[in-house]
Amino acid sequence: MLVLFETAAGYAIFKVLDESKLEQVDSLFKEFETPEKANKILKLKHFEKFQDTTEALAAATALVEGKIGKSLKKVLKKIVAKEAHEQLAVSDAKLGGVIKDKLELSCVHSPAVAELMRCIRSQMEGLITGLPPREISAMSLGLAHSLSRYKLKFSPDKVDTMIVQAISLLDDLDKELNNYIMRCREWYGWHFPELGKIVTDNLAYCKTVRKIGDRTNVAGSDLSEFLPEEIEAEVKLAAEISMGTEVSEQDIGNIRHLCDQVIEISEYRAQLYDYLKNRMMAIAPNLTVMVGELVGARLISHAGSLLNLAKHPASTVQILGAEKALFRALKTRKDTPKYGLIYHASLVGQTTAKNKGKISRMLAAKAALAIRYDALGEDTNAEMGAENRAKLEARLRQLEERGIRRISGTGKAMAKADVYQHKSEVKIYDPSGDSTIPSTSKKRKFEEVEEGDAEVPVTPKVKSKKAKKEVVAVEEEEEEAAAEVAEETPKKKKKKKKVKAEEEEVEMKEEEEVEVAAEPTEKKKKKKKKAKEEADE
């Protein structure tokens, strides 16, 4: 068996003299306690030294990535190919697979081989002859430094560090600009308070203050460079009637210096924003198309790097930036937040409050795909992000238009205008509610009378002669009305009304007679009761 061992100075190939010792993995370190014992097990067959640090770095990076370097390929073809029947022990299984595919050599990687590599490293000075220990240590130190520089310089994880720093600086500049502008407005407001209400734009305000200085200079100043004509006229008019206090030239000088700072920071902020936009389109184009430059940069900054952000699921991307609210909601058992930094994306901003939660969830799902495509994919175009954004916009329109019925051509003809007119019922005042005395209907009175009759012994009804005569007269009038139906229809209605009125009068009189008849029966009952009581006594 042959052993491939990589050092900072070059490649070493050893031949195993006693393979039976490799089977005892736990006690293998005892065979390498001294260089003499190590030489009994291993024998150096070939050592290929690196020419310089650059070659050593190229070989080391190739081994880290699991590839075969040029120098290693030459060694394997020269030495190992002669003994193709021998197995080659390697420290990395991935490297062994590449060697097997390209050079058709059988490679071995096992716990015994890993322990053997560790033992060789402990006795490397005794096994590799011709290299002084000081030279080996110097080459190891130089290779370590070169490899560290290479990893820091070319690591894909570290490219987005510029985005993290740029977005942090942009936020700091916004805070400082806000403080400076507020200070400038308050300071100069003592001298010319009317200017703050006329000029609302902060940058234009600072340029105006720097240009005019004392308000007495407004009349002779040309402000057309950064103010429209109407606003310039208002400023000149307000300067003549201003109620501000007088200030010294030294105060005006300090205010002008502050205005210079605001203008310079504003210009640098615009330049930094352009840099950030270009950087985001280069590193994460799909994420930029989905959520915008600022929101995408803040997501990357919050996660630490683009690769870390790609490891987050869509649900985490959705609430990234709202961790405090999330844990507070979980602690108090209330509703968890629906969005974090993603709330400031344009798609969520243009949605109604009802659909913000749905859109933020869908946007987070598509943004998570875009982040992984940018971090782990090889393409640098933004086609996938543009396609997903179009789908989200279509879904957003569908959500916004849901519930709105569209009237077709036939439906428009069928729709009537009276549907949209306000119809109200006309209610008539009922005066019966004014009285607190309960009123009973005529039918109910008849029912009460009939129930009373069932209890009270029936007495013959005494009808007066007048009532009989009126009944006979009513019958005669009905016969006459039946005969005159064909002649005069309007008279018929009048007669019917008269007949109804007369019938009602008759009914009222009959009720009065019934009441009169009921009174003597009640008196008889009372007399009978008194008589019984006296008899009992």
Coordinates of C-alpha atoms in Angstrom, one line a residue:
M1 CA 0.0 0.0 0.0
L2 CA 1.1 3.5 -0.9
V3 CA 0.3 6.6 1.2
L4 CA -0.1 10.2 -0.2
F5 CA 0.8 12.8 2.4
E6 CA 0.5 16.6 1.7
T7 CA 2.9 19.0 3.5
A8 CA 3.5 22.8 3.2
A9 CA 6.8 21.9 1.4
G10 CA 5.5 19.4 -1.1
Y11 CA 4.0 16.0 -1.7
A12 CA 5.4 12.9 0.0
I13 CA 4.6 9.3 -1.1
F14 CA 5.3 6.5 1.5
K15 CA 5.2 2.8 1.1
V16 CA 3.7 0.8 4.0
L17 CA 6.1 -2.0 5.0
D18 CA 3.9 -3.8 7.6
E19 CA 0.2 -3.5 6.7
S20 CA -0.8 -5.7 9.7
K21 CA 0.0 -2.8 12.1
L22 CA -2.7 -0.7 10.4
E23 CA -5.4 -3.0 11.6
Q24 CA -4.7 -2.1 15.2
V25 CA -6.0 1.5 15.0
D26 CA -6.2 2.1 18.8
S27 CA -2.6 1.1 19.4
L28 CA -1.1 2.5 16.1
F29 CA 0.3 5.6 17.8
K30 CA 2.7 3.4 19.9
E31 CA 4.5 2.4 16.7
F32 CA 5.3 6.1 16.0
E33 CA 6.6 7.1 19.4
T34 CA 10.2 7.4 17.9
P35 CA 11.5 8.0 14.4
E36 CA 13.2 4.6 14.4
K37 CA 9.9 2.8 15.1
A38 CA 8.2 4.9 12.4
N39 CA 10.8 4.0 9.8
K40 CA 10.1 0.3 10.4
I41 CA 6.5 0.8 9.3
L42 CA 6.8 3.4 6.6
K43 CA 9.5 4.1 3.9
L44 CA 9.7 7.4 1.9
K45 CA 9.4 6.5 -1.8
H46 CA 9.3 10.0 -3.4
F47 CA 9.1 13.7 -2.3
E48 CA 8.0 16.4 -4.7
K49 CA 9.0 19.8 -3.4
F50 CA 7.1 23.0 -4.3
Q51 CA 9.1 25.7 -6.2
D52 CA 7.6 28.7 -4.3
T53 CA 4.7 29.8 -2.1
T54 CA 2.4 30.5 -5.1
E55 CA 2.7 26.8 -6.2
A56 CA 2.1 25.7 -2.7
L57 CA -1.0 27.9 -2.4
A58 CA -2.4 26.6 -5.7
A59 CA -1.9 23.0 -4.6
A60 CA -3.5 23.7 -1.1
T61 CA -6.6 25.4 -2.6
A62 CA -7.0 22.6 -5.1
L63 CA -6.9 20.1 -2.2
V64 CA -9.4 22.1 -0.2
E65 CA -11.8 22.2 -3.2
G66 CA -11.3 18.4 -3.8
K67 CA -9.4 18.9 -7.2
I68 CA -6.1 17.5 -8.5
G69 CA -3.4 20.2 -9.0
K70 CA -0.8 20.1 -11.8
S71 CA 2.0 19.1 -9.5
L72 CA 0.0 16.3 -7.9
K73 CA -1.0 15.0 -11.3
K74 CA 2.6 14.7 -12.4
V75 CA 3.6 12.9 -9.2
L76 CA 0.8 10.4 -9.5
K77 CA 1.5 9.7 -13.1
K78 CA 5.3 9.3 -12.6
I79 CA 5.4 7.2 -9.4
V80 CA 2.0 5.6 -8.7
A81 CA 1.2 4.6 -12.3
K82 CA 4.2 2.3 -12.3
E83 CA 2.7 0.3 -9.4
A84 CA -1.0 0.5 -10.5
H85 CA -1.8 -2.7 -8.6
E86 CA -1.0 -1.0 -5.3
Q87 CA -3.8 0.8 -3.3
L88 CA -3.3 4.6 -2.6
A89 CA -4.3 5.8 0.9
V90 CA -5.5 9.4 0.9
S91 CA -6.7 11.7 3.7
D92 CA -9.7 13.1 1.8
A93 CA -12.4 10.8 0.4
K94 CA -13.5 13.4 -2.1
L95 CA -10.0 13.7 -3.5
G96 CA -9.8 9.9 -3.7
G97 CA -12.9 9.8 -5.8
V98 CA -11.4 12.3 -8.3
I99 CA -8.1 10.4 -8.5
K100 CA -10.0 7.2 -9.2
D101 CA -12.1 8.8 -12.0
K102 CA -9.2 10.5 -13.8
L103 CA -6.2 8.2 -13.2
E104 CA -8.0 4.9 -12.6
L105 CA -6.2 4.2 -9.4
S106 CA -7.8 2.4 -6.4
C107 CA -7.9 4.8 -3.4
V108 CA -8.5 4.0 0.2
H109 CA -9.9 6.2 3.0
S110 CA -10.8 4.7 6.4
P111 CA -10.4 5.5 10.1
A112 CA -7.1 3.5 10.0
V113 CA -5.8 5.8 7.2
A114 CA -6.8 8.9 9.2
E115 CA -5.0 7.7 12.3
L116 CA -1.9 6.8 10.1
M117 CA -1.9 10.4 8.7
R118 CA -1.9 11.8 12.2
C119 CA 1.0 9.6 13.2
I120 CA 3.0 10.6 10.1
R121 CA 2.4 14.3 11.0
S122 CA 3.8 13.7 14.5
Q123 CA 7.1 12.2 13.1
M124 CA 7.3 14.1 9.8
E125 CA 10.8 15.5 10.5
G126 CA 12.2 12.0 11.0
L127 CA 10.4 10.4 8.0
I128 CA 11.1 13.1 5.4
T129 CA 14.8 13.5 5.0
G130 CA 16.6 16.4 3.3
L131 CA 14.5 19.2 4.8
P132 CA 15.7 21.0 7.9
P133 CA 13.0 21.6 10.6
R134 CA 13.4 25.4 10.4
E135 CA 12.7 25.4 6.6
I136 CA 9.6 23.3 7.1
S137 CA 8.2 25.6 9.8
A138 CA 8.9 28.7 7.7
M139 CA 7.1 27.2 4.7
S140 CA 4.1 26.1 6.9
L141 CA 3.8 29.7 8.3
G142 CA 4.0 31.3 4.8
L143 CA 1.4 28.9 3.3
A144 CA -0.9 29.5 6.3
H145 CA -0.8 33.3 5.8
S146 CA -1.3 33.0 2.0
L147 CA -4.2 30.6 2.4
S148 CA -5.9 32.9 4.9
R149 CA -5.5 35.9 2.6
Y150 CA -6.9 33.9 -0.3
K151 CA -10.0 32.8 1.6
L152 CA -10.7 36.3 2.9
K153 CA -10.2 37.8 -0.6
F154 CA -12.0 35.3 -2.8
S155 CA -14.7 33.9 -0.5
P156 CA -18.1 34.4 -2.0
D157 CA -19.6 34.8 1.5
K158 CA -17.6 38.0 2.1
V159 CA -18.5 39.9 -1.1
D160 CA -21.8 41.0 0.4
T161 CA -19.9 42.7 3.3
M162 CA -19.8 45.8 1.2
I163 CA -23.6 45.8 1.0
V164 CA -23.9 45.4 4.8
Q165 CA -21.6 48.3 5.4
A166 CA -23.2 50.5 2.8
I167 CA -26.8 50.1 4.0
S168 CA -25.6 50.7 7.6
L169 CA -23.8 53.9 6.5
L170 CA -26.9 55.0 4.5
D171 CA -29.1 54.7 7.6
D172 CA -26.6 56.6 9.7
L173 CA -26.4 59.4 7.1
D174 CA -30.2 59.7 7.1
K175 CA -30.2 60.2 10.9
E176 CA -27.5 62.7 10.8
L177 CA -29.1 64.6 8.0
N178 CA -32.3 64.8 9.8
N179 CA -30.6 66.2 12.9
Y180 CA -28.6 68.7 11.0
I181 CA -31.6 70.0 9.0
M182 CA -33.8 70.4 12.1
R183 CA -30.9 72.3 13.8
C184 CA -30.5 74.5 10.8
R185 CA -34.2 75.3 10.5
E186 CA -34.5 76.1 14.2
W187 CA -31.3 78.2 14.2
Y188 CA -32.1 80.3 11.2
G189 CA -35.8 80.4 12.1
W190 CA -35.0 83.0 14.8
H191 CA -33.8 85.4 12.1
F192 CA -36.2 84.6 9.2
P193 CA -39.1 82.4 10.5
E194 CA -41.3 82.8 7.4
L195 CA -38.8 81.1 5.2
G196 CA -39.4 77.7 6.8
K197 CA -43.1 77.7 5.8
I198 CA -42.5 78.9 2.3
V199 CA -39.6 76.6 1.3
T200 CA -40.6 73.0 2.4
D201 CA -37.8 71.1 0.7
N202 CA -34.8 70.6 3.1
L203 CA -32.0 70.8 0.5
A204 CA -33.5 73.8 -1.2
Y205 CA -33.9 75.5 2.2
C206 CA -30.2 75.0 3.1
K207 CA -29.1 76.3 -0.4
T208 CA -31.4 79.3 0.0
V209 CA -30.0 80.1 3.5
R210 CA -26.4 79.7 2.3
K211 CA -27.1 82.0 -0.7
I212 CA -28.9 84.9 1.1
G213 CA -27.3 84.9 4.6
D214 CA -28.9 87.9 6.2
R215 CA -32.6 88.4 5.2
T216 CA -31.8 92.0 4.1
N217 CA -29.8 90.5 1.2
V218 CA -32.9 88.7 -0.3
A219 CA -33.9 91.6 -2.5
G220 CA -30.6 91.6 -4.4
S221 CA -30.1 87.8 -4.5
D222 CA -31.0 85.5 -7.5
L223 CA -32.7 82.4 -6.1
S224 CA -33.9 81.0 -9.5
E225 CA -31.2 78.3 -9.5
F226 CA -33.0 76.2 -6.8
L227 CA -36.4 77.9 -6.3
P228 CA -39.4 78.4 -8.7
E229 CA -40.4 82.0 -9.6
E230 CA -43.6 82.0 -7.5
I231 CA -41.8 80.8 -4.4
E232 CA -38.9 83.2 -5.0
A233 CA -41.4 86.1 -5.1
E234 CA -43.0 84.9 -1.8
V235 CA -39.5 84.7 -0.1
K236 CA -38.7 88.3 -1.2
L237 CA -42.0 89.6 -0.1
A238 CA -41.8 87.8 3.3
A239 CA -38.2 89.2 3.9
E240 CA -39.5 92.7 3.8
I241 CA -42.2 92.2 6.5
S242 CA -40.3 89.5 8.5
M243 CA -40.8 89.4 12.3
G244 CA -37.5 87.7 13.0
T245 CA -34.7 89.0 15.3
E246 CA -31.5 90.6 14.2
V247 CA -28.4 88.3 14.3
S248 CA -24.7 89.1 13.9
E249 CA -22.4 88.2 11.0
Q250 CA -20.7 85.5 13.1
D251 CA -24.0 83.7 13.6
I252 CA -24.8 83.8 9.9
G253 CA -21.3 82.4 9.2
N254 CA -21.9 79.4 11.5
I255 CA -25.3 78.8 10.0
R256 CA -23.8 78.9 6.5
H257 CA -21.2 76.4 7.5
L258 CA -23.9 74.0 8.8
C259 CA -25.8 74.4 5.5
D260 CA -22.6 73.4 3.7
Q261 CA -22.4 70.3 5.8
V262 CA -26.0 69.4 5.0
I263 CA -25.5 69.9 1.2
E264 CA -22.3 67.8 1.2
I265 CA -23.8 64.9 3.1
S266 CA -26.9 65.0 0.8
E267 CA -24.7 64.7 -2.2
Y268 CA -22.6 61.9 -0.7
R269 CA -25.8 60.1 0.3
A270 CA -27.1 60.2 -3.3
Q271 CA -23.7 58.8 -4.5
L272 CA -23.8 56.1 -1.9
Y273 CA -27.3 55.1 -2.9
D274 CA -26.3 54.7 -6.5
Y275 CA -23.3 52.5 -5.4
L276 CA -25.6 50.4 -3.3
K277 CA -28.1 50.0 -6.2
N278 CA -25.4 48.8 -8.6
R279 CA -23.9 46.5 -5.9
M280 CA -27.3 44.9 -5.2
M281 CA -28.0 44.3 -8.9
A282 CA -24.6 42.6 -9.2
I283 CA -24.8 40.3 -6.2
A284 CA -28.6 39.7 -5.7
P285 CA -30.4 40.8 -8.9
N286 CA -33.5 38.6 -8.3
L287 CA -34.0 39.8 -4.7
T288 CA -33.6 43.4 -5.9
V289 CA -36.3 43.0 -8.5
M290 CA -38.6 41.4 -5.9
V291 CA -38.3 43.8 -2.9
G292 CA -36.1 46.7 -4.0
E293 CA -32.5 47.7 -3.3
L294 CA -33.0 49.1 0.2
V295 CA -35.2 46.4 1.6
G296 CA -33.0 43.7 0.1
A297 CA -29.9 45.2 1.5
R298 CA -31.5 45.5 5.0
L299 CA -32.5 41.8 4.8
I300 CA -28.9 40.8 4.0
S301 CA -27.6 43.1 6.7
H302 CA -30.0 41.7 9.3
A303 CA -29.1 38.1 8.4
G304 CA -25.3 38.9 8.3
S305 CA -24.7 37.7 4.8
L306 CA -26.5 36.5 1.6
L307 CA -25.6 32.9 2.4
N308 CA -27.0 33.1 5.9
L309 CA -30.2 34.7 4.5
A310 CA -30.5 31.9 2.0
K311 CA -30.6 29.4 4.9
H312 CA -33.7 31.1 6.4
P313 CA -37.2 29.7 5.5
A314 CA -39.8 31.9 3.9
S315 CA -41.6 32.3 7.3
T316 CA -38.5 33.7 8.9
V317 CA -37.8 36.1 5.9
Q318 CA -41.4 37.4 6.3
I319 CA -40.9 38.5 10.0
L320 CA -37.2 39.3 9.8
G321 CA -36.8 42.5 11.7
A322 CA -39.8 42.0 14.0
E323 CA -38.3 39.5 16.4
K324 CA -39.1 41.7 19.4
A325 CA -42.8 41.8 18.5
L326 CA -42.8 38.1 17.7
F327 CA -41.4 37.0 21.1
R328 CA -43.7 39.5 22.9
A329 CA -46.7 38.0 21.1
L330 CA -45.7 34.5 21.9
K331 CA -45.1 35.4 25.6
T332 CA -48.5 37.2 25.9
R333 CA -50.3 34.6 23.7
K334 CA -51.5 37.3 21.2
D335 CA -51.4 37.5 17.4
T336 CA -47.9 37.2 16.0
P337 CA -46.7 39.9 13.5
K338 CA -47.4 39.4 9.8
Y339 CA -44.4 41.3 8.5
G340 CA -41.0 42.8 9.4
L341 CA -38.6 44.6 7.1
I342 CA -40.5 43.2 4.1
Y343 CA -43.3 45.7 5.0
H344 CA -41.4 48.5 3.2
A345 CA -41.4 46.6 -0.1
S346 CA -43.4 48.3 -2.8
L347 CA -45.7 45.4 -3.4
V348 CA -46.8 45.4 0.3
G349 CA -47.0 49.2 0.4
Q350 CA -49.5 49.5 -2.5
T351 CA -51.9 46.9 -1.0
T352 CA -54.9 47.7 1.1
A353 CA -54.7 47.0 4.8
K354 CA -57.0 43.9 4.4
N355 CA -54.6 42.1 2.0
K356 CA -51.2 43.2 3.4
G357 CA -50.8 39.9 5.4
K358 CA -51.5 37.7 2.4
I359 CA -49.3 39.7 0.0
S360 CA -46.4 39.8 2.6
R361 CA -46.6 36.0 3.0
M362 CA -46.6 35.4 -0.8
L363 CA -43.8 37.9 -1.3
A364 CA -41.7 36.3 1.4
A365 CA -42.1 32.9 -0.2
K366 CA -41.0 34.1 -3.6
A367 CA -38.2 36.3 -2.1
A368 CA -36.8 33.2 -0.3
L369 CA -36.6 31.4 -3.7
A370 CA -34.9 34.5 -5.2
I371 CA -32.4 34.7 -2.4
R372 CA -31.4 31.0 -2.8
Y373 CA -31.1 31.4 -6.5
D374 CA -28.8 34.5 -6.1
A375 CA -26.7 32.9 -3.3
L376 CA -26.3 29.4 -4.7
G377 CA -27.0 29.7 -8.5
E378 CA -24.5 30.3 -11.2
D379 CA -26.6 32.7 -13.4
T380 CA -26.5 36.4 -12.8
N381 CA -29.7 37.5 -14.6
A382 CA -32.9 38.6 -13.0
E383 CA -35.4 36.7 -15.1
M384 CA -36.7 34.5 -12.3
G385 CA -37.3 37.5 -10.0
A386 CA -39.1 39.4 -12.8
E387 CA -41.3 36.4 -13.6
N388 CA -42.3 35.9 -9.9
R389 CA -42.9 39.6 -9.4
A390 CA -45.3 39.6 -12.4
K391 CA -47.2 36.6 -10.8
L392 CA -47.5 38.5 -7.5
E393 CA -48.8 41.6 -9.2
A394 CA -51.4 39.5 -11.0
R395 CA -52.4 37.9 -7.7
L396 CA -52.6 41.3 -6.1
R397 CA -55.0 42.6 -8.8
Q398 CA -57.1 39.5 -8.3
L399 CA -57.3 40.1 -4.6
E400 CA -58.1 43.7 -5.0
E401 CA -60.9 43.1 -7.6
R402 CA -62.5 40.2 -5.6
G403 CA -66.1 40.9 -4.7
I404 CA -66.6 43.5 -7.5
R405 CA -69.2 42.2 -9.9
R406 CA -68.8 43.1 -13.5
I407 CA -72.0 43.8 -15.4
S408 CA -72.1 42.3 -19.0
G409 CA -73.8 43.9 -22.0
T410 CA -77.1 42.1 -21.3
G411 CA -76.9 42.7 -17.6
K412 CA -76.5 46.5 -18.2
A413 CA -79.8 46.5 -20.1
M414 CA -81.5 44.5 -17.4
A415 CA -80.2 46.7 -14.6
K416 CA -82.8 49.4 -13.6
A417 CA -82.2 52.8 -12.1
D418 CA -84.8 52.3 -9.4
V419 CA -82.5 49.8 -7.7
Y420 CA -80.1 52.6 -6.8
Q421 CA -82.9 55.0 -5.7
H422 CA -83.7 55.4 -2.0
K423 CA -87.1 54.3 -1.2
S424 CA -88.7 55.0 2.2
E425 CA -92.1 53.9 3.6
V426 CA -94.5 56.7 4.5
K427 CA -95.8 56.1 8.0
I428 CA -99.0 57.7 9.3
Y429 CA -99.3 58.8 12.8
D430 CA -101.5 56.5 15.0
P431 CA -103.3 58.5 17.7
S432 CA -104.4 55.3 19.5
G433 CA -101.1 55.1 21.2
D434 CA -101.8 58.4 23.1
S435 CA -104.4 56.9 25.3
T436 CA -103.5 54.7 28.3
I437 CA -107.1 53.2 28.5
P438 CA -107.1 49.7 26.9
S439 CA -109.4 49.6 23.9
T440 CA -111.1 46.3 22.8
S441 CA -112.4 45.6 19.3
K442 CA -116.0 44.8 18.5
K443 CA -115.3 41.2 17.7
R444 CA -113.6 40.7 21.1
K445 CA -116.7 42.3 22.8
F446 CA -119.0 39.8 21.1
E447 CA -116.7 36.9 22.2
E448 CA -116.8 38.1 25.8
V449 CA -120.6 38.3 25.7
E450 CA -120.9 34.8 24.3
E451 CA -118.7 33.4 27.0
G452 CA -120.7 35.3 29.6
D453 CA -123.9 33.8 28.3
A454 CA -122.6 30.3 28.7
E455 CA -122.1 30.8 32.4
V456 CA -125.2 32.9 33.1
P457 CA -128.7 31.3 32.7
V458 CA -130.2 32.3 29.4
T459 CA -132.8 35.0 29.7
P460 CA -135.2 35.9 27.0
K461 CA -134.0 38.9 25.0
V462 CA -136.4 41.8 25.1
K463 CA -136.3 43.8 21.9
S464 CA -138.0 47.1 21.6
K465 CA -140.5 47.9 18.9
K466 CA -138.2 50.5 17.6
A467 CA -135.5 48.0 16.9
K468 CA -138.0 45.7 15.0
K469 CA -139.1 48.6 12.9
E470 CA -135.6 49.5 12.0
V471 CA -134.7 46.0 11.0
V472 CA -137.8 45.9 8.8
A473 CA -136.8 49.2 7.3
V474 CA -133.3 47.9 6.6
E475 CA -134.7 44.8 4.8
E476 CA -136.9 47.0 2.6
E477 CA -134.0 49.2 1.7
E478 CA -131.9 46.2 0.8
E479 CA -134.6 45.0 -1.6
E480 CA -134.8 48.5 -3.2
A481 CA -131.1 48.6 -3.6
A482 CA -131.1 45.2 -5.3
A483 CA -133.7 46.4 -7.8
E484 CA -131.8 49.6 -8.6
V485 CA -128.4 48.0 -9.2
A486 CA -128.7 48.0 -13.0
E487 CA -129.8 51.6 -13.1
E488 CA -127.4 53.6 -11.0
T489 CA -124.1 52.2 -9.8
P490 CA -122.8 55.2 -7.8
K491 CA -126.1 55.2 -5.8
K492 CA -125.5 51.6 -4.9
K493 CA -122.2 52.4 -3.1
K494 CA -123.8 55.2 -1.1
K495 CA -126.7 52.9 -0.1
K496 CA -124.3 50.1 1.0
K497 CA -122.5 52.6 3.2
K498 CA -125.8 53.7 4.7
V499 CA -126.8 50.0 5.3
K500 CA -123.5 49.3 7.0
A501 CA -123.9 52.3 9.2
E502 CA -127.5 51.3 10.2
E503 CA -126.4 47.7 10.9
E504 CA -123.7 48.9 13.2
E505 CA -126.3 51.0 15.1
V506 CA -128.5 47.9 15.4
E507 CA -125.7 45.9 16.8
M508 CA -124.8 48.6 19.4
K509 CA -128.5 48.6 20.6
E510 CA -128.6 44.8 20.9
E511 CA -125.5 44.9 23.0
E512 CA -127.1 47.5 25.3
E513 CA -130.2 45.3 25.6
V514 CA -128.0 42.3 26.5
E515 CA -126.3 44.3 29.3
V516 CA -129.7 45.4 30.6
A517 CA -130.9 41.8 30.6
A518 CA -127.8 40.6 32.4
E519 CA -128.2 43.1 35.3
P520 CA -131.4 41.6 36.9
T521 CA -130.0 38.1 36.7
E522 CA -127.0 39.2 38.8
K523 CA -129.4 40.8 41.4
K524 CA -131.4 37.5 41.6
K525 CA -128.2 35.6 42.3
K526 CA -127.3 37.9 45.1
K527 CA -130.7 37.6 46.7
K528 CA -130.6 33.8 46.5
K529 CA -127.2 33.8 48.2
K530 CA -128.4 36.0 51.0
A531 CA -131.4 33.7 51.5
K532 CA -129.3 30.6 51.7
E533 CA -127.0 32.2 54.2
E534 CA -130.0 33.2 56.5
A535 CA -131.4 29.7 56.3
D536 CA -128.1 28.2 57.3
E537 CA -127.9 30.5 60.3

